[in-house]
mmCIF file of C-alpha atoms and ligand atoms in Angstrom:
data_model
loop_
_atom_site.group_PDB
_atom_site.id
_atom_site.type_symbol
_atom_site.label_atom_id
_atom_site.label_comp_id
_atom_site.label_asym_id
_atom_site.label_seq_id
_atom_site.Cartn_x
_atom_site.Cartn_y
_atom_site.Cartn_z
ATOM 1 C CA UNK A 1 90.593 111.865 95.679
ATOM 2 C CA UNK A 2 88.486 112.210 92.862
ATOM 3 C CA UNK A 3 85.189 112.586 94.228
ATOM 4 C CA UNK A 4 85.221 116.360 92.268
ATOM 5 C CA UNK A 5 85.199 114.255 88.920
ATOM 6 C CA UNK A 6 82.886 111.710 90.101
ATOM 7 C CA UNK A 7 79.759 114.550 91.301
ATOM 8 C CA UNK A 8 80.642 116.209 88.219
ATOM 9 C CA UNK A 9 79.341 113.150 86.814
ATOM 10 C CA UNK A 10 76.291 112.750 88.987
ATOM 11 C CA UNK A 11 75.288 116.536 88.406
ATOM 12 C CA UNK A 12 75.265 116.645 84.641
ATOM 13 C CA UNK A 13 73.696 113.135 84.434
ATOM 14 C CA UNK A 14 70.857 114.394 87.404
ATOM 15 C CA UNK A 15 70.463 117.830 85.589
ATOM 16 C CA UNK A 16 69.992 116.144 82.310
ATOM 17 C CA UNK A 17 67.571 113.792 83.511
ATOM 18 C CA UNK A 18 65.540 116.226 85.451
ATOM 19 C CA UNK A 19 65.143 118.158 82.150
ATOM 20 C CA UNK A 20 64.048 115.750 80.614
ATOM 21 C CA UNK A 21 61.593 114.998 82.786
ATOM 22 C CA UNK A 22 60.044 118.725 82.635
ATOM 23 C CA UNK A 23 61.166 119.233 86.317
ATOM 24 C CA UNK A 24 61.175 122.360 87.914
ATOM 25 C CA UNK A 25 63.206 121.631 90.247
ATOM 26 C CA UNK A 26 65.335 118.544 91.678
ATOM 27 C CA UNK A 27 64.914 118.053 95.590
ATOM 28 C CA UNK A 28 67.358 115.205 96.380
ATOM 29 C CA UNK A 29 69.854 113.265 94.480
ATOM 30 C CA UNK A 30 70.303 109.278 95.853
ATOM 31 C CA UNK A 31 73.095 107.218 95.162
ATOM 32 C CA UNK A 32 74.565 104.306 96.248
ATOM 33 C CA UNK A 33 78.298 103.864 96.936
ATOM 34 C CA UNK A 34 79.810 100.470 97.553
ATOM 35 C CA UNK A 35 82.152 100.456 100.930
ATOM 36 C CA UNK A 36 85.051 98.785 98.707
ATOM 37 C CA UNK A 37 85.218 101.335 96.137
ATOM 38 C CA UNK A 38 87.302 104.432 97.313
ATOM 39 C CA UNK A 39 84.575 107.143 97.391
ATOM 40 C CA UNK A 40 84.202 108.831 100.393
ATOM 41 C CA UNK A 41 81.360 109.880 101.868
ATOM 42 C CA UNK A 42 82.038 113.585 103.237
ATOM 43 C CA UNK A 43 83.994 114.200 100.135
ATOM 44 C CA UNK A 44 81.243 113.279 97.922
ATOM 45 C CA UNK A 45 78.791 115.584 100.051
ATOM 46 C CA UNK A 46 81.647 119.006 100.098
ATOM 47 C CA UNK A 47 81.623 118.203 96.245
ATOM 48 C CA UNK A 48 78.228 118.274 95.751
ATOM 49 C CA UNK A 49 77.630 121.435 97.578
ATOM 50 C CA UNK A 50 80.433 122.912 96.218
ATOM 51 C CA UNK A 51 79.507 121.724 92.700
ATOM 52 C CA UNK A 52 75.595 122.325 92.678
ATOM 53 C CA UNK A 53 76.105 126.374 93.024
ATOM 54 C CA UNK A 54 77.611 126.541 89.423
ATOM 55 C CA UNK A 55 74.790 128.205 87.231
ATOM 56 C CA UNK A 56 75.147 124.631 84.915
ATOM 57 C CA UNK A 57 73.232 122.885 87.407
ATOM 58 C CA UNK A 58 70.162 125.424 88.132
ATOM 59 C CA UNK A 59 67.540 122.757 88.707
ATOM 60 C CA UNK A 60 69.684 121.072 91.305
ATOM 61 C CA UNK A 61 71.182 124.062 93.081
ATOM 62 C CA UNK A 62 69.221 123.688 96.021
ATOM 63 C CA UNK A 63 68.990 119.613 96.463
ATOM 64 C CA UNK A 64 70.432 117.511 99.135
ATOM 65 C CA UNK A 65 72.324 114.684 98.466
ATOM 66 C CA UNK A 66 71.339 111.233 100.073
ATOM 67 C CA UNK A 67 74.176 108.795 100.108
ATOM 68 C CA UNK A 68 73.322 104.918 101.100
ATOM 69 C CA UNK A 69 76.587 103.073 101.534
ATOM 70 C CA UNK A 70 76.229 99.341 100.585
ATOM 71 C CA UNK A 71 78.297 97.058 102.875
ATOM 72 C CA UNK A 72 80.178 94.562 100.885
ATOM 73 C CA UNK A 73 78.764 90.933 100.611
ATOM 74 C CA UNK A 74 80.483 88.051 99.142
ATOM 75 C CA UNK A 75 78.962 84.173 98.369
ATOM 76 C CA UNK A 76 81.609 81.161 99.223
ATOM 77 C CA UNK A 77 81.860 79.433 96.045
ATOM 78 C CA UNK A 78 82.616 76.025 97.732
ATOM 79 C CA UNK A 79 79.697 76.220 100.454
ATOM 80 C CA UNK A 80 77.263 78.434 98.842
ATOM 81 C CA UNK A 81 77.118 81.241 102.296
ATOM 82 C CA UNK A 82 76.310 84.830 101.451
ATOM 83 C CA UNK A 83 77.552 86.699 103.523
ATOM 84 C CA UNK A 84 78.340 90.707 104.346
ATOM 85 C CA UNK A 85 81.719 91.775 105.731
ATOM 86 C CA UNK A 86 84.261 94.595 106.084
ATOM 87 C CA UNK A 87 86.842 96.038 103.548
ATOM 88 C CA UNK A 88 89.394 94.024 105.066
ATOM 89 C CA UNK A 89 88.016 90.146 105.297
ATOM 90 C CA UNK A 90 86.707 88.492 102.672
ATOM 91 C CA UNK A 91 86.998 85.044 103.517
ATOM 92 C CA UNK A 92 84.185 82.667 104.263
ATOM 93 C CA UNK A 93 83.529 83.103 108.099
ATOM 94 C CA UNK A 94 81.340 79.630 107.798
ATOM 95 C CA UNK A 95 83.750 77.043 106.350
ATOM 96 C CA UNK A 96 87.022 79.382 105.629
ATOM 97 C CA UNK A 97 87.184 78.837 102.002
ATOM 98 C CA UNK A 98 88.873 80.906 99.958
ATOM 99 C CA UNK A 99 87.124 81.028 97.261
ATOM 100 C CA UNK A 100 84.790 83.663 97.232
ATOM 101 C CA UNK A 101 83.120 86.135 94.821
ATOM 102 C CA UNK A 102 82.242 89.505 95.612
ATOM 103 C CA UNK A 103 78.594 90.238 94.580
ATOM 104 C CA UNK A 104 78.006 93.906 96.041
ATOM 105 C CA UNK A 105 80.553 96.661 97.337
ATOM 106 C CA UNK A 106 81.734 97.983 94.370
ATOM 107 C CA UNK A 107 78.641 100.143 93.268
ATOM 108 C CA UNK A 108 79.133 103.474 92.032
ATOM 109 C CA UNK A 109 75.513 104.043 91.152
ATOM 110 C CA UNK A 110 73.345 106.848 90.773
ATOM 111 C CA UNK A 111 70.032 105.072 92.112
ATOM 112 C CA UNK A 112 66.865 107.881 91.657
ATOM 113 C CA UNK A 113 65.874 111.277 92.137
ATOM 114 C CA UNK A 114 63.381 113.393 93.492
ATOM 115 C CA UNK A 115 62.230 116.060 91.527
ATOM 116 C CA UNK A 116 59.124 118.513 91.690
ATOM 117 C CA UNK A 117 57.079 118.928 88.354
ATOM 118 C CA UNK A 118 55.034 121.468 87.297
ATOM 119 C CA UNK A 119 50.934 120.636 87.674
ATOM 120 C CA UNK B 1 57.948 112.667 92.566
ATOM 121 C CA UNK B 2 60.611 109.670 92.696
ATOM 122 C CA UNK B 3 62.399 109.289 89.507
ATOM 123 C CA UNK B 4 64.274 106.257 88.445
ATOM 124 C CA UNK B 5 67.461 106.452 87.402
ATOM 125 C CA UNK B 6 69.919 103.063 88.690
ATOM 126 C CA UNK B 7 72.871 104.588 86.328
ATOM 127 C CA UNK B 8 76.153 104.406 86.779
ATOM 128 C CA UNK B 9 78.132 106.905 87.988
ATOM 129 C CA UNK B 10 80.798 106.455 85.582
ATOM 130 C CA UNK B 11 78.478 105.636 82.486
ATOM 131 C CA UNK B 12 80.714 107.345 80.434
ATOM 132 C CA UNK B 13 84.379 106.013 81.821
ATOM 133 C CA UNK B 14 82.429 102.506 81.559
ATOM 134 C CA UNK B 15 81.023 102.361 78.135
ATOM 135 C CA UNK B 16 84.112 103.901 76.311
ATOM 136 C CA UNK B 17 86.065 100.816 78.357
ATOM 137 C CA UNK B 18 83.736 98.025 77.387
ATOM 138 C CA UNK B 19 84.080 99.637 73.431
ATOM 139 C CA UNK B 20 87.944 99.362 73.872
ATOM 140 C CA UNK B 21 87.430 96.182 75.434
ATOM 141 C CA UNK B 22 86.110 95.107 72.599
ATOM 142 C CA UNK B 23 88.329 96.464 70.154
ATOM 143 C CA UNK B 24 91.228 94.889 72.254
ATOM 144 C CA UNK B 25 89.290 91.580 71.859
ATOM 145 C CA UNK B 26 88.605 91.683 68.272
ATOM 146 C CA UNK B 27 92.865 92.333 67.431
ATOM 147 C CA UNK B 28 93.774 89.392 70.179
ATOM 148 C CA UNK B 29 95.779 92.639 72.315
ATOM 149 C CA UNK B 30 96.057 91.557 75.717
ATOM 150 C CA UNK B 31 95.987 94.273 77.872
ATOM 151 C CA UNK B 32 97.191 94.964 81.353
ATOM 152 C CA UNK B 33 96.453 98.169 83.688
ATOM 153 C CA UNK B 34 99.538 98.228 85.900
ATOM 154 C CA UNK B 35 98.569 100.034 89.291
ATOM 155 C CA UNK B 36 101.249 101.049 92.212
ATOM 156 C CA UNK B 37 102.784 104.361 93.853
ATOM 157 C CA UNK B 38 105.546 106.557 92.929
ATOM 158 C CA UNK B 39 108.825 104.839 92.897
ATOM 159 C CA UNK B 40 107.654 101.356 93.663
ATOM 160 C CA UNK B 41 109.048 100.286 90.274
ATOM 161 C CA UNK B 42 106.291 100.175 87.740
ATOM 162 C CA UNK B 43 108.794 101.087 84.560
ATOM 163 C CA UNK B 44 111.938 98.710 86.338
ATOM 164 C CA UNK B 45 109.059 95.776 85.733
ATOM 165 C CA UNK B 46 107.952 96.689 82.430
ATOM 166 C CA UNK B 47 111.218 97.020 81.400
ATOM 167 C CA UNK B 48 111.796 93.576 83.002
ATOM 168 C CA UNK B 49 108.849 92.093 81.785
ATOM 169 C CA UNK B 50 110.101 93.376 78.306
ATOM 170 C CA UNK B 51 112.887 91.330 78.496
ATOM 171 C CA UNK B 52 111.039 88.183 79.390
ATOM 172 C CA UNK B 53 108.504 88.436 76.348
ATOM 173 C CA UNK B 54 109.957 90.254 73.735
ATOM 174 C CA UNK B 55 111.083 87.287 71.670
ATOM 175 C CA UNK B 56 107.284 86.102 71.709
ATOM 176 C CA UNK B 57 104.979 88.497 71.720
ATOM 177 C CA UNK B 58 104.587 92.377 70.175
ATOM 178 C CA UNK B 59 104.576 94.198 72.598
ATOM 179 C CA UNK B 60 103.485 98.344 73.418
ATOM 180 C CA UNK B 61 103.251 100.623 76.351
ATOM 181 C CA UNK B 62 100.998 103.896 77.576
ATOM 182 C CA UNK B 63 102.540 105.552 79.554
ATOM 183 C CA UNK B 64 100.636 107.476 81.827
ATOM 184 C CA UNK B 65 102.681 108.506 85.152
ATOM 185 C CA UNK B 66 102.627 112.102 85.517
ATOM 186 C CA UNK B 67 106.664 112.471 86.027
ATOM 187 C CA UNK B 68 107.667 110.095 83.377
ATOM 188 C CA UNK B 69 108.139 111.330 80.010
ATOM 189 C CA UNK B 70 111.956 110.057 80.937
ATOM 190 C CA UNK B 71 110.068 106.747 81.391
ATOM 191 C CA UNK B 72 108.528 106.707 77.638
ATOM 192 C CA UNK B 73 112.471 107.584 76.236
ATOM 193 C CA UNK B 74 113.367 104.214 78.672
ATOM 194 C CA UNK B 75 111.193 101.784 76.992
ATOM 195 C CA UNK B 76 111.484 103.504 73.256
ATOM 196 C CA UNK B 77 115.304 102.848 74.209
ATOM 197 C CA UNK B 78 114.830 99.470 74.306
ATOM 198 C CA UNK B 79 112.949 99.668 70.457
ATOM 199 C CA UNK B 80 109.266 99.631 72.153
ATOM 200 C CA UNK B 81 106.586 101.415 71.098
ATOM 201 C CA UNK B 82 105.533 103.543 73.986
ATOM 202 C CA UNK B 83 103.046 106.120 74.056
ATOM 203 C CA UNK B 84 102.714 109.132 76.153
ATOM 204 C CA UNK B 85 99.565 110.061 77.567
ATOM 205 C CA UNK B 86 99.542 113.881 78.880
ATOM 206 C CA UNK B 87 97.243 113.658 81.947
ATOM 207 C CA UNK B 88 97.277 117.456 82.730
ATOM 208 C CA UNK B 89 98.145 116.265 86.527
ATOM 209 C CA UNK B 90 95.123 114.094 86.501
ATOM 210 C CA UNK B 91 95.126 111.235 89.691
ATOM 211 C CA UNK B 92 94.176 108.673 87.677
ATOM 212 C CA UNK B 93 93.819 107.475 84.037
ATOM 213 C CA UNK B 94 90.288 107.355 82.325
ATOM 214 C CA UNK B 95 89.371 105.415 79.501
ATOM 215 C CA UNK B 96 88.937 108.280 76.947
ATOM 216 C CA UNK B 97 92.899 108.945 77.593
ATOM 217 C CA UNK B 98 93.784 105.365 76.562
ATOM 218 C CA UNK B 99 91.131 105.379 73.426
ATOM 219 C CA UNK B 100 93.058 108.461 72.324
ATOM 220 C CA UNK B 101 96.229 106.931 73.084
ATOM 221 C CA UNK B 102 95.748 104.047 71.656
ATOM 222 C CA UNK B 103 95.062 105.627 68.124
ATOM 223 C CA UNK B 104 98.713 105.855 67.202
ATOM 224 C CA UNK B 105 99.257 101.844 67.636
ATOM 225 C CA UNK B 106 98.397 99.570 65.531
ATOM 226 C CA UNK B 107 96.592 96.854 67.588
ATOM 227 C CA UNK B 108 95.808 94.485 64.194
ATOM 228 C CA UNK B 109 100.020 93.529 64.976
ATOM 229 C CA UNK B 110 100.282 93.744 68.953
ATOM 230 C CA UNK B 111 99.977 90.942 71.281
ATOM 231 C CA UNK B 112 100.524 93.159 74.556
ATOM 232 C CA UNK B 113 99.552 96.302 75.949
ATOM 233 C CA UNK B 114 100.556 97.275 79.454
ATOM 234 C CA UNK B 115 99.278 101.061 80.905
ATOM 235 C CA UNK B 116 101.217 102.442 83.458
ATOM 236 C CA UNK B 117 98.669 103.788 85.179
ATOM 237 C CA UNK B 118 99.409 107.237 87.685
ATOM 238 C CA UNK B 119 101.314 106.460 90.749
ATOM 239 C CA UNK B 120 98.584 106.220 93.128
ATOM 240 C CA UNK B 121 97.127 103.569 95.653
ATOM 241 C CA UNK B 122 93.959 104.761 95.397
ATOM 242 C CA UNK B 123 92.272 107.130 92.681
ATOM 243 C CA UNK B 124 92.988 104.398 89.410
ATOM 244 C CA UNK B 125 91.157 101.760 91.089
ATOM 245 C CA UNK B 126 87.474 102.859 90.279
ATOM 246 C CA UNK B 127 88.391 102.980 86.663
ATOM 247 C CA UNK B 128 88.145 100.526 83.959
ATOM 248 C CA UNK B 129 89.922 101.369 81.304
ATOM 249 C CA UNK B 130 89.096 98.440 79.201
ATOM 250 C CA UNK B 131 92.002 96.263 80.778
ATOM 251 C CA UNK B 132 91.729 92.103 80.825
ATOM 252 C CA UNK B 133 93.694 92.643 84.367
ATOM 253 C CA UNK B 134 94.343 95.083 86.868
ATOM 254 C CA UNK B 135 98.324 94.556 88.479
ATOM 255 C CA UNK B 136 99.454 96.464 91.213
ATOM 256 C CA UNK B 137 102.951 96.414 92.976
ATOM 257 C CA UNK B 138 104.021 96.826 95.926
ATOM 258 C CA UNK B 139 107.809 97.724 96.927
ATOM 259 C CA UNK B 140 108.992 96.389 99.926
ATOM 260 C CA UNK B 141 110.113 99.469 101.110
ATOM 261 C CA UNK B 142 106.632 100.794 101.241
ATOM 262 C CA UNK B 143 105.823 98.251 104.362
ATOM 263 C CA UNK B 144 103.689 95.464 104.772
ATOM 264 C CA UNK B 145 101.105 97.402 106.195
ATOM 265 C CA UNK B 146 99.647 98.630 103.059
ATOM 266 C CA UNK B 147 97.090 96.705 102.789
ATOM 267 C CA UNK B 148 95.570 97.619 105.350
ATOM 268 C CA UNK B 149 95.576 101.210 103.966
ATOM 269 C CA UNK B 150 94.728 100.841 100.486
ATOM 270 C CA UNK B 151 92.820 97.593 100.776
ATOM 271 C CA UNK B 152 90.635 99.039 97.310
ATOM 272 C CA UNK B 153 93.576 98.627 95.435
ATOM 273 C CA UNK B 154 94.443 95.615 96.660
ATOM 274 C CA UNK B 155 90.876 94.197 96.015
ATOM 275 C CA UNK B 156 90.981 94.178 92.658
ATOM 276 C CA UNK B 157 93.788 93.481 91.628
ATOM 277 C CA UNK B 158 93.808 90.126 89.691
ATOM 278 C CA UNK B 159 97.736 89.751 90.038
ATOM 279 C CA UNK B 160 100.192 91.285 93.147
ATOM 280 C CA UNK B 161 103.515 91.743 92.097
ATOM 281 C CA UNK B 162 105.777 92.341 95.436
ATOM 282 C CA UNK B 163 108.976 94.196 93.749
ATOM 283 C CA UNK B 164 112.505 94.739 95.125
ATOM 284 C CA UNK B 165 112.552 91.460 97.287
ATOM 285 C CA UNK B 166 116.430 92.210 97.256
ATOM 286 C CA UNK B 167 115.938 94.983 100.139
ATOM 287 C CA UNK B 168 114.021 92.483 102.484
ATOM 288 C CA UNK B 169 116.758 92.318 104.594
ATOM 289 C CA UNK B 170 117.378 95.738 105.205
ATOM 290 C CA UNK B 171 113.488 96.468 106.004
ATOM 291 C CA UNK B 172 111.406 95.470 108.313
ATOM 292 C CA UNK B 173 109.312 93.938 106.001
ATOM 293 C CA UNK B 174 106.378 91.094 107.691
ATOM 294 C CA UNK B 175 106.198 89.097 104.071
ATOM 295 C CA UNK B 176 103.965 86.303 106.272
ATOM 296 C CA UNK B 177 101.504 88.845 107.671
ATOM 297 C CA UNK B 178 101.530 90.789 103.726
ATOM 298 C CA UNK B 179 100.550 87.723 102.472
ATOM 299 C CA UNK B 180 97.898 87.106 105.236
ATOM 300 C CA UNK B 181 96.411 90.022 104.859
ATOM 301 C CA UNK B 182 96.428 90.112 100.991
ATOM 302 C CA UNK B 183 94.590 86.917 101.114
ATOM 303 C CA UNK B 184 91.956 88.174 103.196
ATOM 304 C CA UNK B 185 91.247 90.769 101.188
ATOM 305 C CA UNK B 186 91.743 89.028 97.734
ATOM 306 C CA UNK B 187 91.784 85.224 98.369
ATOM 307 C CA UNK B 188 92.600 83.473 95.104
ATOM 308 C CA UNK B 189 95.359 86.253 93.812
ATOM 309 C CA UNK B 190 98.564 85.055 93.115
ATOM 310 C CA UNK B 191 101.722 86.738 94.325
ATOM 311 C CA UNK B 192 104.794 86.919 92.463
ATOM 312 C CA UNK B 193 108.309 88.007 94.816
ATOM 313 C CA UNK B 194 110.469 89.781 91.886
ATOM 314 C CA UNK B 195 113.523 92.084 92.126
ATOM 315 C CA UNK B 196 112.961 93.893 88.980
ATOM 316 C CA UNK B 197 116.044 95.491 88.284
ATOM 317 C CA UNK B 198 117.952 92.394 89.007
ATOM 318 C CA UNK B 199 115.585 90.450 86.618
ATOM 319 C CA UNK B 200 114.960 87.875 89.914
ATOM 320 C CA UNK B 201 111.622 86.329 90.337
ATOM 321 C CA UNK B 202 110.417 87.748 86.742
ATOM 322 C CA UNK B 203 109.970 84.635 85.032
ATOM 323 C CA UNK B 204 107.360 83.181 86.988
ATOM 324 C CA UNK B 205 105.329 86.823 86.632
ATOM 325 C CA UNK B 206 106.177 86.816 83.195
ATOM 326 C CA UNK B 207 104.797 82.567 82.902
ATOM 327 C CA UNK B 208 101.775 84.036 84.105
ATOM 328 C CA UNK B 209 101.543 86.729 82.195
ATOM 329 C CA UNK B 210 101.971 84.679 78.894
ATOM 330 C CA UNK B 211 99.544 82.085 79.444
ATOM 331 C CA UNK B 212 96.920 85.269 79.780
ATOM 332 C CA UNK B 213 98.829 86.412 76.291
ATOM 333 C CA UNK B 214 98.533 83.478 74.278
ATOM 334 C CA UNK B 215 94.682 83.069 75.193
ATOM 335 C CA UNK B 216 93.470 86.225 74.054
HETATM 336 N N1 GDP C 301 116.728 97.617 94.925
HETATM 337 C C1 GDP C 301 115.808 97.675 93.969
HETATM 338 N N2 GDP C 301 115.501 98.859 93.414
HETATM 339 C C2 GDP C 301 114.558 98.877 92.437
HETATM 340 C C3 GDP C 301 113.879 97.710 92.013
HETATM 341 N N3 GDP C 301 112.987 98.051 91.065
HETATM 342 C C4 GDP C 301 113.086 99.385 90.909
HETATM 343 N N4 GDP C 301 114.030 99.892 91.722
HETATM 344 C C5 GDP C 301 114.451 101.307 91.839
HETATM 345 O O1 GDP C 301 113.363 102.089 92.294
HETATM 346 C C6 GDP C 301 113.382 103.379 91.665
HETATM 347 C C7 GDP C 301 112.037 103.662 90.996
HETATM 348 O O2 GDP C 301 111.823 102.725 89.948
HETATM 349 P P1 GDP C 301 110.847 103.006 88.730
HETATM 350 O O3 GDP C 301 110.791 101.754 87.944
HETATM 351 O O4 GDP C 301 111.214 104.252 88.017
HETATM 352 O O5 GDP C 301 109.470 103.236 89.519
HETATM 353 P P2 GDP C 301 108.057 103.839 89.030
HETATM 354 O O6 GDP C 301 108.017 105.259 89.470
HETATM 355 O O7 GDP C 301 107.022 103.036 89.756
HETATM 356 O O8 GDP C 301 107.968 103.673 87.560
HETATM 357 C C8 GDP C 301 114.547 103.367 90.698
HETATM 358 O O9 GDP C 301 115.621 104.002 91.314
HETATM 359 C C9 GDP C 301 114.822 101.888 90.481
HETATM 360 O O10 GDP C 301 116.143 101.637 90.161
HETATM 361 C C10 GDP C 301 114.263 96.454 92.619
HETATM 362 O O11 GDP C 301 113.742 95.385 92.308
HETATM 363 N N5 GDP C 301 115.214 96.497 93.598
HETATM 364 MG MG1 MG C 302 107.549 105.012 86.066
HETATM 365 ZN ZN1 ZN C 303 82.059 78.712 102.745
#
C-alpha cells in the first residue's frame, strides 16, 4: 500500500507542471499503470481525492483523475510472438517457450494533462 | 488544452537509483535488494550467505526491516559492517534511504552489498533502489500458494530463494505446483531449496551469487 506516496508524487509533479505552463487550472490528470506493478486502481483514485484538497495543490483541487491500466505483453524470444496476458502466465501460448521478455506492464507513468489557460 | 507529460511516476526514486547504480558500478560493489515477509528468514540467509563468501569477497549490509535493529547487532556480531536504516515505519525502502545509508561505507573496498529490504510481499517491489538483482524468499511455511497472491513480487525477482526446506515435511507444502507456478510467472528464474539456519542448500545460492560478484 503505498499508493499515498505514489499520488504524492503525481500531484507535486502535475502542480509543478501546470505552473509552469501558466495554467489556471488543471482539469484531469492521466496516467498509465502497468497491471504487473502493485498499484491499485481505487487506491490510487481515494488518494488522489484525498490528496488534491491540501491547499499545496490549488490548481488541481478540482481535477479528475483518469487511470488507463496497460495489460501486460511479453515477446517469445525463441519464436518472436507478442503477445498480451494476465499477471499470472507469462509463457508463450504459441510455441510454450520459456523464454520471454516482458515489454509493457510495469509502467508507472504519468502520461499528460489537461489544463485550462488563461486567453 | 492537452499537455504532455510521459514522466515517471517515480522520477525521483528512479534517477537517485540509476546515480547509485552508477556509483555501485564505478567501485565494482555488487549489490543485491533482498525482498520477503516477516519471519521468512531474510537475516538467517544473510547470515548464511556470510558464511559462504566471507573468505572471498568484502562484504556489507543495510539493514532496513522495521523490527530489526537486533538484526544489525547479528551481523556486526559476526565482524560485518551493517548499517541501519531508520525507515520511520515506512513499507518499503526508497533509494534516497540507501544513498544516505550508504555514506558511512566505503564502497572503493567492498565487493558486496545486500539490503534487507522491509518485510513485505508487495510495497518494495515498485522500487529500484539501484540494485544489480532483486531476491526474494519464500519460507515454506508461508504455503505454496503465494504466488498466486503476490505474483508482483515474484515477477521480478531475478533469483527465488525457497528457505527452511527442513520443515517440508511437517507442511503441506506443493513444491511441484510452487515451482509451476513460479515459472509461469517468471520463466527463466532459478530456484535455490536452502535451509538457512542449517547452512543446507546455501552453496549453490551462494555459487550463484559469486559468479554475479566476481563480474561486477
Ligand atoms: N526451521 C528453520 N527455521 C528457520 C530457517 N531460517 C530461519 N529460520 C527461523 O525463522 C525465524 C525468522 O528468521 P529471520 O532470519 O530473523 O527472518 P527475517 O525476519 O526474514 O529476517 C527465526 O526464528 C529463525 O531461526 C530455516 O532454514 N529453517
Ligand atoms: Mg530480519
Ligand atoms: Zn514462442
Amino acid at each position: 500500500m503505498h499508493e499515498l506516496g505514489i499520488m504524492t508524487s503525481v500531484l507535486d509533479a502535475v502542480e509543478s507542471a501546470a505552473t509552469d505552463a501558466g495554467a489556471t487550472r488543471v482539469i484531469a490528470v492521466n496516467l498509465k499503470i502497468g497491471e504487473m506493478t502493485e498499484a491499485i486502481e481505487d487506491a490510487l483514485v481515494f488518494a488522489f481525492e484525498a490528496l488534491r484538497d491540501l491547499p499545496e495543490y490549488g490548481l488541481c483541487k478540482d481535477a479528475q483523475l483518469v487511470i488507463e491500466m496497460v495489460r501486460p505483453k511479453s515477446e517469445c524470444l525463441e519464436c518472436g510472438n507478442c503477445y498480451e496476458h494476465d499477471r499470472f502466465d507469462m509463457l508463450c501460448p504459441k510455441c510454450g517457450s520459456f523464454a520471454t521478455k516482458l515489454i509493457a506492464g510495469r509502467e508507472l507513468e504519468i502520461d499528460s494533462m489537461e489544463v485550462d489557460l488563461p486567453d | 488544452m492537452q499537455i504532455d507529460l510521459k514522466q515517471p511516476i517515480l522520477e525521483k526514486n528512479d534517477r537517485i537509483a540509476s546515480e547509485l547504480r552508477e556509483r555501485f558500478a564505478q567501485n565494482h560493489v555488487y549489490v543485491v535488494d533482498l525482498l520477503a515477509s516477516p519471519g521468512s528468514g531474510k537475516t538467517s540467509t544473510i547470515l548464511a550467505t556470510i558464511d559462504a563468501l566471507r573468505d572471498e569477497f568484502n562484504i556489507a549490509i543495510i539493514e532496513g526491516d522495521i523490527a530489526s535493529s537486533v538484526d544489525a547487532e547479528r551481523i556486526k556480531a559476526q565482524g560485518i559492517a551493517a548499517v541501519q536504516i531508520n525507515t520511520g515505519g515506512a513499507c518499503h525502502l526508497e533509494s534516497d534511504m540507501v544513498k544516505r545509508a550508504i555514506d558511512v561505507l566505503d564502497l572503493e573496498r567492498l565487493d558486496l552489498i545486500i539490503i534487507e529490504n522491509v518485510g513485505n510481499l508487495v510495497c518494495p517491489t515498485d522500487f529500484d533502489l539501484g540494485e544489480n538483482v532483486k531476491v526474494m524468499i519464500l519460507s515454506v511455511p508461508e504455503g505454496d500458494d503465494k504466488p498466486l497472491k503476490y505474483p508482483g513480487v515474484f515477477q521480478v525477482a531475478q533469483a527465488i530463494i525457497l528457505n527452511k526446506v527442513d520443515t517440508l515435511p511437517v507442511f503441506d507444502f506443493d513444491v511441484e505446483a510452487f515451482t509451476s507456478s513460479v515459472k509461469r510467472l517468471n520463466p527463466q528464474v532459478p530456484i535455490f531449496h536452502v535451509a538457512a539456519t542449517r547452512g543446507e542448500g546455501v552453496e549453490e545460492w551462494a555459487e550463484w551469487l559469486a559468479e554475479r560478484i566476481r563480474q561486477a
